[in-house]
Structures are given as structure tokens and as C-alpha cells.
mmCIF file with all atom_site columns, C-alpha atoms and ligand atoms in Angstrom:
data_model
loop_
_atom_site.group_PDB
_atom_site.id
_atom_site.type_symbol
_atom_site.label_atom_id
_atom_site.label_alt_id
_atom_site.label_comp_id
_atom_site.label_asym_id
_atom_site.label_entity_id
_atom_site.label_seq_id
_atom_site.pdbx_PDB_ins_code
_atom_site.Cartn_x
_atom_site.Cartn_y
_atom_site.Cartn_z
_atom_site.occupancy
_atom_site.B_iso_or_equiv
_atom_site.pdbx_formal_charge
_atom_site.auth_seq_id
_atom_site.auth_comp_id
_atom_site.auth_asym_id
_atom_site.auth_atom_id
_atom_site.pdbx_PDB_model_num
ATOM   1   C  CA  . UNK A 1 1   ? 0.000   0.000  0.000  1.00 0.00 ? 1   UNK A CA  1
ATOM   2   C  CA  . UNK A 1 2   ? 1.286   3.345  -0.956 1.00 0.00 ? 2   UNK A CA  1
ATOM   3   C  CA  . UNK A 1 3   ? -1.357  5.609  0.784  1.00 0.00 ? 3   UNK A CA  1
ATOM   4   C  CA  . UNK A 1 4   ? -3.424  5.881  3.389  1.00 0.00 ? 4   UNK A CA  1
ATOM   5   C  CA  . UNK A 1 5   ? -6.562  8.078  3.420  1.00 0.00 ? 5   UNK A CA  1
ATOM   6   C  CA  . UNK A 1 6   ? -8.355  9.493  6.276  1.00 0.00 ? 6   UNK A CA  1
ATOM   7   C  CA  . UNK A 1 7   ? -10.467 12.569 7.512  1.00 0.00 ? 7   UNK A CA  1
ATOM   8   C  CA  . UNK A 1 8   ? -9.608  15.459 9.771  1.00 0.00 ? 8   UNK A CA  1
ATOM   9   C  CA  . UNK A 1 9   ? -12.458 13.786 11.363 1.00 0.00 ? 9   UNK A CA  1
ATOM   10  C  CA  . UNK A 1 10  ? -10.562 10.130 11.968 1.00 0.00 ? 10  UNK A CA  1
ATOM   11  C  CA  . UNK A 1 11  ? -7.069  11.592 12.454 1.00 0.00 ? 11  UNK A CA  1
ATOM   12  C  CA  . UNK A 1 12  ? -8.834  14.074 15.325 1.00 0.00 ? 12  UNK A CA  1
ATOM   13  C  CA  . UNK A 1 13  ? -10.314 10.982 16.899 1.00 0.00 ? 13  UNK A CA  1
ATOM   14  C  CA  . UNK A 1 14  ? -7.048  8.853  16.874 1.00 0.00 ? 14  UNK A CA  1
ATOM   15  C  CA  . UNK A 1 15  ? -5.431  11.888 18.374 1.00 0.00 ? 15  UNK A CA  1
ATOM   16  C  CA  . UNK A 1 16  ? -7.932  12.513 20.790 1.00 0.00 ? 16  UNK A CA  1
ATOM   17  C  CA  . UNK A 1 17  ? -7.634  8.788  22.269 1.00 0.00 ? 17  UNK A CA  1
ATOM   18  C  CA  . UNK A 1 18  ? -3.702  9.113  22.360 1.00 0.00 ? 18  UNK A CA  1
ATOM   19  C  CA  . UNK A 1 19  ? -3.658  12.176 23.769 1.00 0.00 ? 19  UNK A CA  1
ATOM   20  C  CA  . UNK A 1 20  ? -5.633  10.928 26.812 1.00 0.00 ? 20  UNK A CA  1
ATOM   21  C  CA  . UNK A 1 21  ? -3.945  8.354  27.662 1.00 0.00 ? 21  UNK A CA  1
ATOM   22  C  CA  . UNK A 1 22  ? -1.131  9.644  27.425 1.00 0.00 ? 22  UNK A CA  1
ATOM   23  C  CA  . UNK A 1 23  ? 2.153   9.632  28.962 1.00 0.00 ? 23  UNK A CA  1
ATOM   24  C  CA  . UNK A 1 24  ? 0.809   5.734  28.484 1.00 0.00 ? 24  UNK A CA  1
ATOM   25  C  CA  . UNK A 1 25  ? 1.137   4.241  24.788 1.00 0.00 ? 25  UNK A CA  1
ATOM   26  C  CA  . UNK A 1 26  ? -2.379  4.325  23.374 1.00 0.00 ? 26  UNK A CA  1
ATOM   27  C  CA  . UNK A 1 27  ? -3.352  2.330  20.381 1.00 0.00 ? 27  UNK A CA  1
ATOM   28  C  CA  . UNK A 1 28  ? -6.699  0.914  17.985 1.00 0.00 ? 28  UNK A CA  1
ATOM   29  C  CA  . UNK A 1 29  ? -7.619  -0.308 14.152 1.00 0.00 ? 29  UNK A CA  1
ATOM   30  C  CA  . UNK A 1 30  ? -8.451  1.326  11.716 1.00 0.00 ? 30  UNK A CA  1
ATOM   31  C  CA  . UNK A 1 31  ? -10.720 0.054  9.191  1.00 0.00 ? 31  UNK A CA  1
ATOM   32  C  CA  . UNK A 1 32  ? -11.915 0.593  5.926  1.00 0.00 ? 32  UNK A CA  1
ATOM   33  C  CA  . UNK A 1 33  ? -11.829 -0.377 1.834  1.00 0.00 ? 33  UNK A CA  1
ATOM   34  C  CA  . UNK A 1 34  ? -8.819  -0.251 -0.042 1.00 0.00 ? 34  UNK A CA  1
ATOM   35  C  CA  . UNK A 1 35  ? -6.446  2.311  1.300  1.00 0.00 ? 35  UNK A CA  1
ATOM   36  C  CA  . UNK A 1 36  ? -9.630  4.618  2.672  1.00 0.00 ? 36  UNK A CA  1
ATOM   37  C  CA  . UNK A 1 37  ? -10.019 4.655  6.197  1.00 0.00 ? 37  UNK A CA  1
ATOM   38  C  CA  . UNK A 1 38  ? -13.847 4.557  7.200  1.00 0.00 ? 38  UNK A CA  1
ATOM   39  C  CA  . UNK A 1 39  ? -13.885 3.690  10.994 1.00 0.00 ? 39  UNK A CA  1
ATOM   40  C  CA  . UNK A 1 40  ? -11.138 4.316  13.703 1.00 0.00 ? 40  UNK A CA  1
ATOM   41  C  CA  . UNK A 1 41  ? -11.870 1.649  16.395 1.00 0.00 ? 41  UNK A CA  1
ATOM   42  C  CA  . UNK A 1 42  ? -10.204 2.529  20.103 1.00 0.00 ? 42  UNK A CA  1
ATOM   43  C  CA  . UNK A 1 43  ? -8.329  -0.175 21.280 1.00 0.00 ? 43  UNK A CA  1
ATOM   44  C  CA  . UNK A 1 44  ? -7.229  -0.330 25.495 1.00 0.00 ? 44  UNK A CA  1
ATOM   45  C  CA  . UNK A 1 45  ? -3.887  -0.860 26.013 1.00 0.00 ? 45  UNK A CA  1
ATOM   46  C  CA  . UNK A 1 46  ? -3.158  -3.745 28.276 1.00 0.00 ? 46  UNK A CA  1
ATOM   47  C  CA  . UNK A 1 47  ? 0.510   -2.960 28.504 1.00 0.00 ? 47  UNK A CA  1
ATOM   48  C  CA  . UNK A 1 48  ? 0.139   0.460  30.236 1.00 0.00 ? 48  UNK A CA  1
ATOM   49  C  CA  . UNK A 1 49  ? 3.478   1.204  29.442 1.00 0.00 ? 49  UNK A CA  1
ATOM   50  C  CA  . UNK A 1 50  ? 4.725   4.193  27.924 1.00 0.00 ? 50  UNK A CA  1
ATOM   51  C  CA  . UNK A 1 51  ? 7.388   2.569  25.844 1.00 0.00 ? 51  UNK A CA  1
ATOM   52  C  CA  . UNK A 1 52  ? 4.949   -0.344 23.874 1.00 0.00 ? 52  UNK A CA  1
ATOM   53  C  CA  . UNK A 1 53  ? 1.450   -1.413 23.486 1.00 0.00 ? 53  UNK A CA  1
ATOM   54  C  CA  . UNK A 1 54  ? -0.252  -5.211 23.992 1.00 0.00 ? 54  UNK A CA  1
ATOM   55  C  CA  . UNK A 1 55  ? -3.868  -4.705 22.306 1.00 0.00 ? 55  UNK A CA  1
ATOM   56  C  CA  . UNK A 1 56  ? -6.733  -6.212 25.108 1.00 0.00 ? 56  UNK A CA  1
ATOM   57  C  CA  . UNK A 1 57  ? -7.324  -9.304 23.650 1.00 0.00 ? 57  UNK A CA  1
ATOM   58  C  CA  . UNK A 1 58  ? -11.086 -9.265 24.120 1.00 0.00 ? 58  UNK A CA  1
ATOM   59  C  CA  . UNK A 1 59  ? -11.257 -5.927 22.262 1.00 0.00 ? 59  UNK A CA  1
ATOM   60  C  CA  . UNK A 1 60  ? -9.233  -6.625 19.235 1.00 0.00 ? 60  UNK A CA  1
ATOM   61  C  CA  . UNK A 1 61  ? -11.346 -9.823 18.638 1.00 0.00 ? 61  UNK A CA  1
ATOM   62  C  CA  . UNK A 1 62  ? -14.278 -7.893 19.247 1.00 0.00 ? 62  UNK A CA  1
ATOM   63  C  CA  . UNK A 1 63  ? -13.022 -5.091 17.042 1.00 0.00 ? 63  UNK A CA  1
ATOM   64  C  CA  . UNK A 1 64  ? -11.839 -7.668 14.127 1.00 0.00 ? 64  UNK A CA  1
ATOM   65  C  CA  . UNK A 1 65  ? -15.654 -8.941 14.345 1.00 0.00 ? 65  UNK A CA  1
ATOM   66  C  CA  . UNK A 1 66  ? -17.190 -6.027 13.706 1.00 0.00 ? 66  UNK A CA  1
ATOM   67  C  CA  . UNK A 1 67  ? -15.128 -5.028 11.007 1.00 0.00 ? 67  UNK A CA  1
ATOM   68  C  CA  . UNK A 1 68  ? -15.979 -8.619 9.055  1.00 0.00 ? 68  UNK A CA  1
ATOM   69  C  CA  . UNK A 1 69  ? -19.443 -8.209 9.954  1.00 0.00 ? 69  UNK A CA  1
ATOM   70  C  CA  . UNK A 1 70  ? -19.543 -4.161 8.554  1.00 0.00 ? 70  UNK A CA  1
ATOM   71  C  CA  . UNK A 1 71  ? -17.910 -5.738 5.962  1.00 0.00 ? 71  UNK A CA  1
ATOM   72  C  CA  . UNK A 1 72  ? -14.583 -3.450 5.623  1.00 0.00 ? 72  UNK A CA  1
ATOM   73  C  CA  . UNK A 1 73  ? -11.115 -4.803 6.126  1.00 0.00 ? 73  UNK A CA  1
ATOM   74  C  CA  . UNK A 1 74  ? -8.575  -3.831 8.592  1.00 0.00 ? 74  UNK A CA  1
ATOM   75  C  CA  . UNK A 1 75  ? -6.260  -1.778 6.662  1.00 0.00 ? 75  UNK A CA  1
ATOM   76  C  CA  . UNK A 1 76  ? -4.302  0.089  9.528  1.00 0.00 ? 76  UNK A CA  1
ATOM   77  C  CA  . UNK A 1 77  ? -2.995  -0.111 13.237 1.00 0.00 ? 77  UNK A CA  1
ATOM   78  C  CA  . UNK A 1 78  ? -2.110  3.168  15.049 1.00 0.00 ? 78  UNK A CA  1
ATOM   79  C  CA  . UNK A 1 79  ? -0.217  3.354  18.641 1.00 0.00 ? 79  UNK A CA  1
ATOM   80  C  CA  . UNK A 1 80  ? 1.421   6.258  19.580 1.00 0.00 ? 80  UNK A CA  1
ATOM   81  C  CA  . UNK A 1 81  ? 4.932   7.421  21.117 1.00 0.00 ? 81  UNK A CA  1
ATOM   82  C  CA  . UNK A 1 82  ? 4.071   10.235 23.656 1.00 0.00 ? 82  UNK A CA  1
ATOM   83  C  CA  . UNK A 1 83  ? 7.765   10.489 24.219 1.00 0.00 ? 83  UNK A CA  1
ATOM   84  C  CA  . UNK A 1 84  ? 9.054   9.917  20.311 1.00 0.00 ? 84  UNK A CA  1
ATOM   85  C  CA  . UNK A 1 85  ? 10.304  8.643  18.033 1.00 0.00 ? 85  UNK A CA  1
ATOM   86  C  CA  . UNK A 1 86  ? 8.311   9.903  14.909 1.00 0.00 ? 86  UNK A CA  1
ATOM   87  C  CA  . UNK A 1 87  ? 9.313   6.927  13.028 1.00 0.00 ? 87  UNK A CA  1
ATOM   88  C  CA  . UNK A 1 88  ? 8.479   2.883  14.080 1.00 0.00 ? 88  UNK A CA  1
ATOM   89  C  CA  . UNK A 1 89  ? 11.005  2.100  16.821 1.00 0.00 ? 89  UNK A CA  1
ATOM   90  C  CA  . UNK A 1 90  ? 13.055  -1.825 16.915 1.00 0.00 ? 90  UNK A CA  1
ATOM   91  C  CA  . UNK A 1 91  ? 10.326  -3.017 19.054 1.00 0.00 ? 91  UNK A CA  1
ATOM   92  C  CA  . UNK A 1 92  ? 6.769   -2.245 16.596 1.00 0.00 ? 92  UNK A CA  1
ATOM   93  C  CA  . UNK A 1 93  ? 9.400   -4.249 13.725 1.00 0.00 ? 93  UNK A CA  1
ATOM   94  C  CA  . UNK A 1 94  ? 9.403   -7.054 15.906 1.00 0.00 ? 94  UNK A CA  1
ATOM   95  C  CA  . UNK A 1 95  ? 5.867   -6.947 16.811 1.00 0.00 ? 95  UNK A CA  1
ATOM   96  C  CA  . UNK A 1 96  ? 4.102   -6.220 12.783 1.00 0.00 ? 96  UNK A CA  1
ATOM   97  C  CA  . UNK A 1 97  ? 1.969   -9.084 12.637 1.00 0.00 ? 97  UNK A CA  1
ATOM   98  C  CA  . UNK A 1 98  ? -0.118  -8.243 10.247 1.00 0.00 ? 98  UNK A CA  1
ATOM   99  C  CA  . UNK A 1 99  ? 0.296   -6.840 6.333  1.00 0.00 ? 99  UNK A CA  1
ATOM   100 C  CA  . UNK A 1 100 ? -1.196  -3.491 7.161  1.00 0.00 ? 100 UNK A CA  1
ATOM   101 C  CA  . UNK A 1 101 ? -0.591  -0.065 7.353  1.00 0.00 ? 101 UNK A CA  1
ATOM   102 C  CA  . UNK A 1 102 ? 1.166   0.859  10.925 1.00 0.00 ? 102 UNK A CA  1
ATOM   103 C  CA  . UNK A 1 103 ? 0.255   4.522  12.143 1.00 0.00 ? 103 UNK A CA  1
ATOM   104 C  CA  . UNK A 1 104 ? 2.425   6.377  14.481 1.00 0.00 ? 104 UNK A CA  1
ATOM   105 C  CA  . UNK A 1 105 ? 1.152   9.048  16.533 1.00 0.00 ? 105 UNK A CA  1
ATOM   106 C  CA  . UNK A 1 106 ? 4.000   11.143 18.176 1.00 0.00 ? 106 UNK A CA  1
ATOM   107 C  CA  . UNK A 1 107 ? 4.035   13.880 20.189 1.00 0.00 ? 107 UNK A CA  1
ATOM   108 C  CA  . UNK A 1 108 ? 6.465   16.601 19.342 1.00 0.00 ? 108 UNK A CA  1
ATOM   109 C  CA  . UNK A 1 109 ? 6.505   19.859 21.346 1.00 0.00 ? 109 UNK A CA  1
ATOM   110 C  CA  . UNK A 1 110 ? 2.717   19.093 22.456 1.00 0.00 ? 110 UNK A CA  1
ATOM   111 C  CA  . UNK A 1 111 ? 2.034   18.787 18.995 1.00 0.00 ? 111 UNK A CA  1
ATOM   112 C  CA  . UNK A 1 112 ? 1.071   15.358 17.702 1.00 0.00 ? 112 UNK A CA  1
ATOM   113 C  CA  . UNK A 1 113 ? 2.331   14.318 14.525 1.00 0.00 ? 113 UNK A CA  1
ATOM   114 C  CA  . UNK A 1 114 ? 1.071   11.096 12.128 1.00 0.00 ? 114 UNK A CA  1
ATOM   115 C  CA  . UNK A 1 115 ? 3.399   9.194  10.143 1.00 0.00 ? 115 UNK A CA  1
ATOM   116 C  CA  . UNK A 1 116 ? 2.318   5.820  8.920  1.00 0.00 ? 116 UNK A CA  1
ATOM   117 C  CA  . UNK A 1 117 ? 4.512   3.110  7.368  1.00 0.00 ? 117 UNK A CA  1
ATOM   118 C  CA  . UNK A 1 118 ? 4.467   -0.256 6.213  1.00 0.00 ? 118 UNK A CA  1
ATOM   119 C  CA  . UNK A 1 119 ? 6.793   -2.634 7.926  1.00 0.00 ? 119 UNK A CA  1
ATOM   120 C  CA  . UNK A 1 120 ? 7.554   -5.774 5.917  1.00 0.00 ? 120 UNK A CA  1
ATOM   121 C  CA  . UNK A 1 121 ? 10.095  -8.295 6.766  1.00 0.00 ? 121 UNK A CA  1
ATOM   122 C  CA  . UNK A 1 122 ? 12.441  -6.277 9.340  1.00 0.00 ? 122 UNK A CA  1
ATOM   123 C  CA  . UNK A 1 123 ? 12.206  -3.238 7.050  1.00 0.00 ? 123 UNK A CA  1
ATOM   124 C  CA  . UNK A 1 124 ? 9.612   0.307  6.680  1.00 0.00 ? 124 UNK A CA  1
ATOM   125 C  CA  . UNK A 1 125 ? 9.179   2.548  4.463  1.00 0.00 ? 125 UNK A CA  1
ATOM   126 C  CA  . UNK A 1 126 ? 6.985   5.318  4.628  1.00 0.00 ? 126 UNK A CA  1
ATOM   127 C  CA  . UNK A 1 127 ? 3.230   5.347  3.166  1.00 0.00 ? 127 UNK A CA  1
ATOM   128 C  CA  . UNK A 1 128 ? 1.896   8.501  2.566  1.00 0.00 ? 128 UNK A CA  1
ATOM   129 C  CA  . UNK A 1 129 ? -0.883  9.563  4.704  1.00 0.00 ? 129 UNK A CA  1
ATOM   130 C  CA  . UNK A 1 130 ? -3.577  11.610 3.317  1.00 0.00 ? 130 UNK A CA  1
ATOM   131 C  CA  . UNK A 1 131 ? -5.701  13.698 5.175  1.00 0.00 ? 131 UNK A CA  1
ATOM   132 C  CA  . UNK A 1 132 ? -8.885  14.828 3.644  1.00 0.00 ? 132 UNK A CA  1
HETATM 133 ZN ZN1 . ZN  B 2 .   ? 5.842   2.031  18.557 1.00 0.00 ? 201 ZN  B ZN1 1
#
């Protein structure tokens, strides 16, 4: 995938769930069609760390559910770094299960900032995320 596309709306939502749980990691789905993002599902972090991210298990299945049974795809996983980096860290290499976009939410300054890559292998590159 070479893009991923998203509203103000969706981006403002993923922001607004990292931002308040933050100085934890905060992560969720996102899915959609194709490389469109329709629905930005909120994830709890079982972790509660702020250096990485364990998705509740009961949540992600029910998420993955209800994403088959909307009949959309999951096309993206966002988690933020409250404390950096922008780009995917050692550990979210590791950890990319699944062949789908990963979004990082940093925070920069107080600003947050979305990057999103695709990890492949024990490599990224960078996707283009496009906000609409
Ligand atoms: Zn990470």
C-alpha cells in the first residue's frame, strides 16, 4: 500500500484517544476499503506502558468482528509514542503481525504528529498519509 486516506475527522479521533492516555502508549484499528479509512476503532492498552502497546485481547477480537461483519477490512494499526520517536522504533518491527498499514502518533513539542509506514520483513518505508 502506498497511501493511506483518512479525515480530519478520523485523524482528530485517533489523536484525541492518544492524547488521553497519554504519557501511556495508546493504540486501535483502523478500518476501511482499499487504502480509505472509514472507521477508527479505540483499542485499550493492556501494557500500560509508555514505551509499547499489547492490544486487550477481548477488544481486538471484538473489534476484528465487527469489522468482518460491517464488511470493511482492517487496513491500519495506530499506537502512539508520547515520548518519540516519529518513526516505528526496533520493538513495533518485531511486533508487525499483520500486512497493514502501521500509524504512528507522536508527540512533538505538544504537537502530535502522524506518520504511517508499512513494515515488511524487518524493514519500513513510509506510506503517505492523506488527510482529507
Ligand atoms: Zn511504537
Amino acid at each position: 500500500m502506498e497511501s493511506l486516506t483518512l479525515t480530519k475527522e478520523q485523524l482528530q479521533k485517533m489523536i484525541s484517544h492518544v492524547d488521553s492516555c497519554a504519557p501511556l502508549e495508546a493504540c486501535g484499528l483502523l478500518a476501511g476499503l482499499n487504502s480509505k479509512v472509514e472507521t477508527v476503532l479505540e483499542v485499550t492498552n493492556q501494557a500500560q506502558s509508555e514505551v509499547r502497546y499489547v492490544m486487550d485481547p477481548i477488544e481486538q477480537l471484538n473489534a476484528f468482528e465487527w469489522i468482518e461483519s460491517n464488511g470493511l477490512d482492517l487496513i491500519g494499526i495506530f499506537h502512539s509514542h508520547p515520548t518519540g520517536p516519529e518513526t516505528v522504533s526496533p520493538t513495533d518491527i518485531a511486533q508487525a503481525a499483520y500486512a497493514v498499514v502501521y500509524v504512528i502518533l507522536s508527540r512533538v513539542d505538544n504537537d502530535w504528529r502522524a506518520r504511517s509506514f508499512w513494515i515488511k520483513d524487518g524493514a519500513f518505508s513510509e506510506v503517505v498519509l492523506q488527510v482529507i
